[in-house]
Short mmCIF file of C-alpha atoms in Angstrom, two decimals:
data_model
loop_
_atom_site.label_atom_id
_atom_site.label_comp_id
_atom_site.label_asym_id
_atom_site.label_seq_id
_atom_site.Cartn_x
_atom_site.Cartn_y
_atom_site.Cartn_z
CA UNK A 1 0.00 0.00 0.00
CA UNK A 2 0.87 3.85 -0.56
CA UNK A 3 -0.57 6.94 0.94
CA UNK A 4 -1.44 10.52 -0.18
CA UNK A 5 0.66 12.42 2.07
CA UNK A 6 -1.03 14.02 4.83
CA UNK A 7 -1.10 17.19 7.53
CA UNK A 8 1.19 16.61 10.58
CA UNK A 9 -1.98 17.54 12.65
CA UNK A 10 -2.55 14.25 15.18
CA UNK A 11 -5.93 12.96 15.11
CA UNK A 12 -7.79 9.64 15.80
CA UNK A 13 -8.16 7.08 13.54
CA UNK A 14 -11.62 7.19 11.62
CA UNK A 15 -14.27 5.52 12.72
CA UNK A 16 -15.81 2.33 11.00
CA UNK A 17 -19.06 4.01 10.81
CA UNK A 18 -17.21 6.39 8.30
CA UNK A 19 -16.79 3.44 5.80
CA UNK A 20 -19.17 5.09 2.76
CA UNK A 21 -19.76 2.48 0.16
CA UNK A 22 -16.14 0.78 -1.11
CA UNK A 23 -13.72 3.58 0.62
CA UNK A 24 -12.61 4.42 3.83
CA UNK A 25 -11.25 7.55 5.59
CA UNK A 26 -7.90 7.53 7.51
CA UNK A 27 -6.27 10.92 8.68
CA UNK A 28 -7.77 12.28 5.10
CA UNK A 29 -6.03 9.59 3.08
CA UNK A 30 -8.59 7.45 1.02
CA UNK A 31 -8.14 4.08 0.78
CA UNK A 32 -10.23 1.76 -1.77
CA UNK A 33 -11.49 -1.48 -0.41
CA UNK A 34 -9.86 -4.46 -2.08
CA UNK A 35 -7.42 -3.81 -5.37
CA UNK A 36 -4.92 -5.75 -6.99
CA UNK A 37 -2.26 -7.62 -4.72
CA UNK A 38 0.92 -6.26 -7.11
CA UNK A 39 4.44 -8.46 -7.42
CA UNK A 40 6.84 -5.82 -6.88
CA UNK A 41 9.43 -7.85 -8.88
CA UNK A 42 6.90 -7.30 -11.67
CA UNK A 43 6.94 -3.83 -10.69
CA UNK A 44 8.10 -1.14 -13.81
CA UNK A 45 11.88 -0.46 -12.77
CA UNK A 46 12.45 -3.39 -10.34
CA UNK A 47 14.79 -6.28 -11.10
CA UNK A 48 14.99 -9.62 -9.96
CA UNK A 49 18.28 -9.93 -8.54
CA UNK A 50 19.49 -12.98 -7.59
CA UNK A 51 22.05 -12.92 -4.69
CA UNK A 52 25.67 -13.07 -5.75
CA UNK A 53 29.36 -12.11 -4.44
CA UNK A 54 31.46 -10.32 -6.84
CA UNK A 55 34.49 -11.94 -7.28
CA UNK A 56 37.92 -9.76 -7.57
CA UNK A 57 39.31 -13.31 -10.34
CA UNK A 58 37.91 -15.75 -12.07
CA UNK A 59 38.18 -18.91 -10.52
CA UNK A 60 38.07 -17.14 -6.37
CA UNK A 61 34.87 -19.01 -5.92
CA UNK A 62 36.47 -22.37 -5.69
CA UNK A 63 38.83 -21.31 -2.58
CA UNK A 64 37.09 -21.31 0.46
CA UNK A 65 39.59 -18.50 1.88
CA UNK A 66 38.32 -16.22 -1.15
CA UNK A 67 34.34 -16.57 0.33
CA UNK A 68 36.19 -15.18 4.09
CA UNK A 69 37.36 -12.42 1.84
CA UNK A 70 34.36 -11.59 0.58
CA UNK A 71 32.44 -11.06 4.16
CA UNK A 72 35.70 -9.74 5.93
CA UNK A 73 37.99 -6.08 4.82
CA UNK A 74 40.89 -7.50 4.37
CA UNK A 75 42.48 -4.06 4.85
CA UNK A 76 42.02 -3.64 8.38
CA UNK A 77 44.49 -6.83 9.77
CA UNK A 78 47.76 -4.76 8.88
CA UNK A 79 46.00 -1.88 11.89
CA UNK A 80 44.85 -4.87 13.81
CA UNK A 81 48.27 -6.31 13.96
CA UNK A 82 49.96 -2.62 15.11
CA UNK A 83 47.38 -2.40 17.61
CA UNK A 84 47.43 -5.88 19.08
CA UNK A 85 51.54 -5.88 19.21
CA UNK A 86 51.09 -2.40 21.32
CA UNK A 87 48.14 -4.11 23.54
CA UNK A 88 50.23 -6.68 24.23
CA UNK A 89 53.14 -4.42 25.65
CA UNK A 90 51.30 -1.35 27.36
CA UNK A 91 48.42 -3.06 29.06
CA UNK A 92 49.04 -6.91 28.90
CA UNK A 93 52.77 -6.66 30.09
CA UNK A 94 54.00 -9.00 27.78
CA UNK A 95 57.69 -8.96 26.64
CA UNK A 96 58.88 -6.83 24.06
CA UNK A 97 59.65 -9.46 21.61
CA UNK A 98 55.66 -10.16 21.81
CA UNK A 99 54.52 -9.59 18.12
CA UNK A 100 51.17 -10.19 16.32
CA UNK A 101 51.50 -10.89 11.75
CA UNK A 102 48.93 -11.10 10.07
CA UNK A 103 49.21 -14.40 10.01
CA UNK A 104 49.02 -14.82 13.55
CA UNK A 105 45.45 -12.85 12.97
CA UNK A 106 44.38 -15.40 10.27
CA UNK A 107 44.39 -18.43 12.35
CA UNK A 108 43.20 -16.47 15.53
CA UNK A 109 40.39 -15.82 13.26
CA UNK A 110 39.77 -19.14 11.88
CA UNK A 111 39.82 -20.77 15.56
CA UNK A 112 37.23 -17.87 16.33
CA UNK A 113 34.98 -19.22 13.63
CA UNK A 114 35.81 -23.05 13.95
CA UNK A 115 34.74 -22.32 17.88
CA UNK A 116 31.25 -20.55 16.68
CA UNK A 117 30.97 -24.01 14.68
CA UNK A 118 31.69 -26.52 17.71
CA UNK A 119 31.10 -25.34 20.82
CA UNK A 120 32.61 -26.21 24.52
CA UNK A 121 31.82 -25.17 27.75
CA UNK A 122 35.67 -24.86 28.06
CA UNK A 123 38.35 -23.24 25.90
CA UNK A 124 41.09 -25.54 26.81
CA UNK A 125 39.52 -28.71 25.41
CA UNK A 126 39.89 -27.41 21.91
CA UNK A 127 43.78 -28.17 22.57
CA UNK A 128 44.08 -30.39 25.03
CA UNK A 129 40.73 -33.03 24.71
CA UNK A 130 41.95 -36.16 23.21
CA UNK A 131 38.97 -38.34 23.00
CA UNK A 132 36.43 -37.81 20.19
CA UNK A 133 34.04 -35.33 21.66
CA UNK A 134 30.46 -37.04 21.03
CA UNK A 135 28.48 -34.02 20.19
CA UNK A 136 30.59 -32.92 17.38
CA UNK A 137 32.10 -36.25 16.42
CA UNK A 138 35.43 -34.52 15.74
CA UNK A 139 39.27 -34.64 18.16
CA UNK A 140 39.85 -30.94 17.96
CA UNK A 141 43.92 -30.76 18.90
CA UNK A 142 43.79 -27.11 17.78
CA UNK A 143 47.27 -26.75 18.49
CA UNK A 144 48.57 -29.18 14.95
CA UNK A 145 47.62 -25.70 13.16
CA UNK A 146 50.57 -23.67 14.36
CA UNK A 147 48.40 -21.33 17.33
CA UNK A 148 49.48 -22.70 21.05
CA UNK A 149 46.31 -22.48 23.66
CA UNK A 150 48.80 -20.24 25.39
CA UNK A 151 49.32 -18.47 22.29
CA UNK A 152 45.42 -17.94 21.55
CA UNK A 153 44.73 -16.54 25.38
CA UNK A 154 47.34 -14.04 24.41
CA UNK A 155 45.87 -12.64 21.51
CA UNK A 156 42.37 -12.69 23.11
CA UNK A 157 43.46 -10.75 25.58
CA UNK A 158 45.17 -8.16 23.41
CA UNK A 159 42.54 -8.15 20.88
CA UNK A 160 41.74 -4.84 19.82
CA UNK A 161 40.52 -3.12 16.24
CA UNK A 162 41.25 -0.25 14.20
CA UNK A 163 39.95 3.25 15.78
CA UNK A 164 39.49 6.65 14.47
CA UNK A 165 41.66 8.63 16.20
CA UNK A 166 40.30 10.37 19.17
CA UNK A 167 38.30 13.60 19.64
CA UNK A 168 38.47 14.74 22.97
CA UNK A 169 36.12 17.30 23.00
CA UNK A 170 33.10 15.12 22.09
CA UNK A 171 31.18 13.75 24.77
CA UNK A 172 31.95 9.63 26.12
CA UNK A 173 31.57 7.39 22.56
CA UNK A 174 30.90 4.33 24.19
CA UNK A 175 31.18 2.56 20.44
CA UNK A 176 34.40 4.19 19.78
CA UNK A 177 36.35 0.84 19.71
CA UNK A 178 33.94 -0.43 17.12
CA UNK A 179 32.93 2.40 15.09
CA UNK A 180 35.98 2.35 12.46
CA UNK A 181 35.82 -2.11 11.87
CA UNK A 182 31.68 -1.40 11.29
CA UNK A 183 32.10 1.00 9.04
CA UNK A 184 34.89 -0.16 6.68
CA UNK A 185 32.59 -3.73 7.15
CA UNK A 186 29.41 -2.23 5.68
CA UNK A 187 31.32 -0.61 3.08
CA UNK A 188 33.35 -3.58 2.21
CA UNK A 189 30.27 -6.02 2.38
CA UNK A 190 28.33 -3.50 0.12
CA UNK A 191 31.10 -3.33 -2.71
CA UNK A 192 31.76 -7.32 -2.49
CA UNK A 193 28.07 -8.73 -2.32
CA UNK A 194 24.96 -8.24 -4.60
CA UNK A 195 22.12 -9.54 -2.02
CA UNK A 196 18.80 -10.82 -3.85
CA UNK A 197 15.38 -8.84 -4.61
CA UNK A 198 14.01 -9.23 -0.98
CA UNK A 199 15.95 -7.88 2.06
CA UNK A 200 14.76 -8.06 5.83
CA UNK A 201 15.37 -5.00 7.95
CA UNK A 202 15.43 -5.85 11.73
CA UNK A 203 17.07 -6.02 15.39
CA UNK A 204 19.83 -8.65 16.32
CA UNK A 205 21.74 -9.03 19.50
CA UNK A 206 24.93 -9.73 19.92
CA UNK A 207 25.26 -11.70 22.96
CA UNK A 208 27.56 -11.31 26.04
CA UNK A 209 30.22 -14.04 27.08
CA UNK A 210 31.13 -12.52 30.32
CA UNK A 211 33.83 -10.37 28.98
CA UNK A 212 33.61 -6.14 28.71
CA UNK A 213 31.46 -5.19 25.90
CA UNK A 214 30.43 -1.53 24.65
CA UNK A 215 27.10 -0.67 25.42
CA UNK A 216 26.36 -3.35 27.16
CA UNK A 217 22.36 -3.25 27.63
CA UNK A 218 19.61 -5.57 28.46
CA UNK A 219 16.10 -6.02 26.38
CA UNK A 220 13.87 -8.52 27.90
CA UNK A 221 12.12 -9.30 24.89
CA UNK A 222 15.05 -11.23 23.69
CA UNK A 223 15.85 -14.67 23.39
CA UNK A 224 19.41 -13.37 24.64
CA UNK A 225 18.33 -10.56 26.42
CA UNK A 226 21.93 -9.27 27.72
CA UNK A 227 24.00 -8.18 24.64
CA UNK A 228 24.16 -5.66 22.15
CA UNK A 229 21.71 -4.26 20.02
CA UNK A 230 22.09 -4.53 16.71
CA UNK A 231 19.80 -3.03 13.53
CA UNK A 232 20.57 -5.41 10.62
CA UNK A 233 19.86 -5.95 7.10
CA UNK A 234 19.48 -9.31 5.78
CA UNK A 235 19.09 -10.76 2.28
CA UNK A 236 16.48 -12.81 2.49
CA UNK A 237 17.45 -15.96 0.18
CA UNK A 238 20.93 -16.24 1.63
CA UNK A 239 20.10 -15.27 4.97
CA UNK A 240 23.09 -13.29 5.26
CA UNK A 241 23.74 -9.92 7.30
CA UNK A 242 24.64 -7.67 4.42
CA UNK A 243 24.44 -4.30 6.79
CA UNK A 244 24.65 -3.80 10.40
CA UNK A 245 24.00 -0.46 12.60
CA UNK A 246 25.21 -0.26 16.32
CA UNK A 247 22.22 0.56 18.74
CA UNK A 248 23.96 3.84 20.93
CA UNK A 249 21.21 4.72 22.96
CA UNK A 250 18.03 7.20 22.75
CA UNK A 251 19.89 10.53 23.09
CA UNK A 252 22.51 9.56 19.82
CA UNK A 253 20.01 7.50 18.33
CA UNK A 254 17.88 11.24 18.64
CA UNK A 255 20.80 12.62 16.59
CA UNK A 256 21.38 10.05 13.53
CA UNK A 257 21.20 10.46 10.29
CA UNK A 258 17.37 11.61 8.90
CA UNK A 259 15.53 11.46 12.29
CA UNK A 260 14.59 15.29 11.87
CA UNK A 261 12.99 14.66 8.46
CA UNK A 262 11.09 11.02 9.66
CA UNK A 263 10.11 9.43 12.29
CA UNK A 264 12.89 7.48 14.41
CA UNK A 265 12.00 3.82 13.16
CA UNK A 266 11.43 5.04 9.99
CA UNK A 267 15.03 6.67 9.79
CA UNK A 268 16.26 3.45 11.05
CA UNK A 269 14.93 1.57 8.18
CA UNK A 270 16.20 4.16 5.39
CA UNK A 271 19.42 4.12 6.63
CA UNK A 272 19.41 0.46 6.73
CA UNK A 273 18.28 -0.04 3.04
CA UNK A 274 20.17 3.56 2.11
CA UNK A 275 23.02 0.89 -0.03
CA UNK A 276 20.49 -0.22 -2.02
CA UNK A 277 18.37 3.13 -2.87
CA UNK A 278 16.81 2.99 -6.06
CA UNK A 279 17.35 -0.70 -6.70
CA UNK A 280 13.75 -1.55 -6.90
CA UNK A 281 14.01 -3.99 -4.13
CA UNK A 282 11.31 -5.28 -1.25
CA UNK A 283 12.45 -4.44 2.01
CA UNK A 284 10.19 -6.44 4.90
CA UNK A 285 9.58 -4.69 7.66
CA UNK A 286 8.00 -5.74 11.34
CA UNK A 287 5.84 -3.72 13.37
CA UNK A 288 9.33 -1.82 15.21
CA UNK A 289 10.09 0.26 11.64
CA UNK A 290 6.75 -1.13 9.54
CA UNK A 291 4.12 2.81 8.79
CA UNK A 292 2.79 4.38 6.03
CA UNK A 293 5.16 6.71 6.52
CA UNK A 294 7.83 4.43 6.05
CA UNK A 295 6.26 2.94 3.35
CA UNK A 296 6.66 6.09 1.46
CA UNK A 297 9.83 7.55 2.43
CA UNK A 298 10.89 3.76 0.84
CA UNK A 299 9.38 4.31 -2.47
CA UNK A 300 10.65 7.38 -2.43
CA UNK A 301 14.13 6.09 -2.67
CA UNK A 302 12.84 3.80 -5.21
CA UNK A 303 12.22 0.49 -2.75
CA UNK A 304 9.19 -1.49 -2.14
CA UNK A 305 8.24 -2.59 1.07
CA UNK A 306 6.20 -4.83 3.22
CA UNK A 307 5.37 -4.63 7.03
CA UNK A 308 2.87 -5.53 9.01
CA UNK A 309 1.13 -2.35 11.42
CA UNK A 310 0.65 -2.11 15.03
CA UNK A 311 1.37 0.69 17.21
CA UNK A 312 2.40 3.15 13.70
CA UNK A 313 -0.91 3.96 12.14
CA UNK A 314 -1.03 6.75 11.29
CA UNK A 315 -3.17 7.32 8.04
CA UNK A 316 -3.88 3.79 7.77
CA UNK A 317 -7.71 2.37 8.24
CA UNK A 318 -6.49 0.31 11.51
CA UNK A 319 -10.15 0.67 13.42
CA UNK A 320 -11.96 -0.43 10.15
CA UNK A 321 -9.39 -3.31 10.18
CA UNK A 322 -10.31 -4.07 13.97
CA UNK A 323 -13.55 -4.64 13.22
CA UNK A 324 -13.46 -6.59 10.16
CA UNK A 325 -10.33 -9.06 11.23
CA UNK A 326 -11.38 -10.85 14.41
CA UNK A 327 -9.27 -13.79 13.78
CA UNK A 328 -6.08 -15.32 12.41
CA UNK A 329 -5.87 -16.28 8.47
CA UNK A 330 -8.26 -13.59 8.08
CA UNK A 331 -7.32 -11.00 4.86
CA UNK A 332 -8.65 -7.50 4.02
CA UNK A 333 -7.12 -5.26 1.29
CA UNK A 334 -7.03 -1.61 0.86
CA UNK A 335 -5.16 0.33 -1.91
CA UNK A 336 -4.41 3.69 -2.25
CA UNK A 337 -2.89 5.64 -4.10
CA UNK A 338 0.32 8.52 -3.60
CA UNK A 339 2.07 10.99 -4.88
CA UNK A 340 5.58 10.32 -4.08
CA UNK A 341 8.48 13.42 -4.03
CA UNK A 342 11.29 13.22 -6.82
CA UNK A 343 14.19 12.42 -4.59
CA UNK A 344 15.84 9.77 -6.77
CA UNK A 345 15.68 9.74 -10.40
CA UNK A 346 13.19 6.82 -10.65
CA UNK A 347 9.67 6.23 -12.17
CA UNK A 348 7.07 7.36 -9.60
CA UNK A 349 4.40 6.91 -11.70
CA UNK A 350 3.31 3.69 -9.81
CA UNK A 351 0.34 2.20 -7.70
#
């Protein structure tokens, strides 16, 4: 659905008894009962895009180190290393011959991943557990790759990424020690992979393991409520994050980018999509980011999108809605029409 736009004055939503033969009344927007359910991939301007990485050579996507590549800036290990070596001798006390390569990072990395893959409740049987462990069906012995247990402790405990460099007369950045690696990720992941038609907007946490994390905050209505907040993008065939925002809290979140111009979940969900403006995609949407408004500021930008309304609905026929859908399964359409702003070059001239 689309929406004729409509005065910022507040107002209830119409009441049924307003329904007048096969229209309805919503904050002065009209919407037509029933209409044509439209494919947006069938949509003028809107291609099918199948999900795809974009190889740097021909032949990269037969190494499985080239598909790490594609998902990680490679870029950022050479800082990584500097910073890690430095960690290790200001703050950790180690020797000065203590030293991080990049190849050191590599298989710190690739432990990392191989742990995600086969988890313990203990670190130290990934090196020192000789019996086949049952749930995995695998004898880890970490240690035949080159990386000592005492070795890996070390560069967990020095772990650090690259940082902008400090501006002391801004307030506390709590996400200062992420900021620079999420940035240069979205950017990287953006250049390196094509993600299909449909993309998913929504919140992730990233849970805590009982070690410091920025921003540490608890939501309740988590499955792992004590973590980070995240506000991801997703491609929907692959299922892979292809955009991630850090959550900083009310007063920055007040701040970001195009909250004075929409409303905050609606910002949230432009900025989220903003890579792939004028691309003709779907984005889905739940009820946290899912409006009208949103709806519009997407096609805008030349996106479709699809949500489902709850608490946001404003200009939409929710108490005509109320009355008709008493029960699961149970569908009622209403199409309208708008009139969208210019703010891409793209065909506007849609349903």
């Amino acid at each position: 659905f689309l929406a004729e736009s409509s005065s910022d004055d507040g107002g209830e939503i119409s009441d049924p008894d307003e329904l007048v033969g096969e229209t309805v009344e919503a904050h002065g927007v009209t919407w037509k009962r029933g209409g044509r359910t439209v494919d947006p991939r069938k949509a003028k301007g809107h291609t099918d895009y199948p999900a795809s990485v974009i190889w740097k050579n021909t032949g990269d996507a037969k190494k499985p180190l080239e598909h790490f590549w594609s998902f990680f800036p490679e870029e950022v290990l050479s800082e990584m290393a500097v910073e890690m070596t430095k960690e290790g001798w200001t703050v950790c006390n180690f020797a000065q011959s203590w030293t991080v390569s990049i190849g050191d990072l590599l298989l710190f990395l690739g432990i990392l991943i191989y742990q995600a893959c086969y988890p313990e409740p203990n670190r130290r049987r990934y090196w020192f557990a000789e019996e086949v462990q049952e749930e995995v069906n695998v004898v880890h012995d970490l240690g035949r790759y080159g990386i000592s247990h005492r070795k890996f402790e070390r560069l967990l405990q020095c772990f650090r990424l690259p940082e902008y460099p400090a501006r002391p007369q801004e307030p506390l950045d709590l996400c200062f020690r992420v900021r620079k690696f999420l940035d240069t990720w979205n950017t990287h992941v953006s250049s390196r992979f094509n993600p299909s038609w449909c993309l998913v907007v929504d919140e992730s946490m990233a849970c805590w393991k009982g070690v410091g994390m920025p921003g540490l905050m608890y939501v309740a209505r988590k499955p792992t409520p004590l973590g980070r907040e995240m506000h991801t993008t997703a491609c929907a065939d692959t299922r892979i994050i292809c955009f991630a925002e850090r959550y900083e809290g009310k007063e920055v979140m007040a701040k970001a980018d195009l909250v004075k111009d929409y409303s905050k979940s609606s910002a949230v969900a432009l900025r989220c999509s903003k890579p792939w403006w004028g691309s003709g995609r779907v984005v889905v949407l739940d009820s946290a980011f899912a409006s009208v408004l949103t709806a519009k500021s997407m096609f805008d930008r030349g996106l479709h999108s699809v949500g489902n309304v709850k608490t946001a609905h404003r200009e939409f026929p929710l108490a005509v809605l109320k009355k008709e859908v008493t029960e699961r399964e149970v569908t009622k359409t209403f199409t309208t029409v708008v009139k969208t702003r210019p703010t891409l070059c793209f065909d506007h001239s849609r349903e």
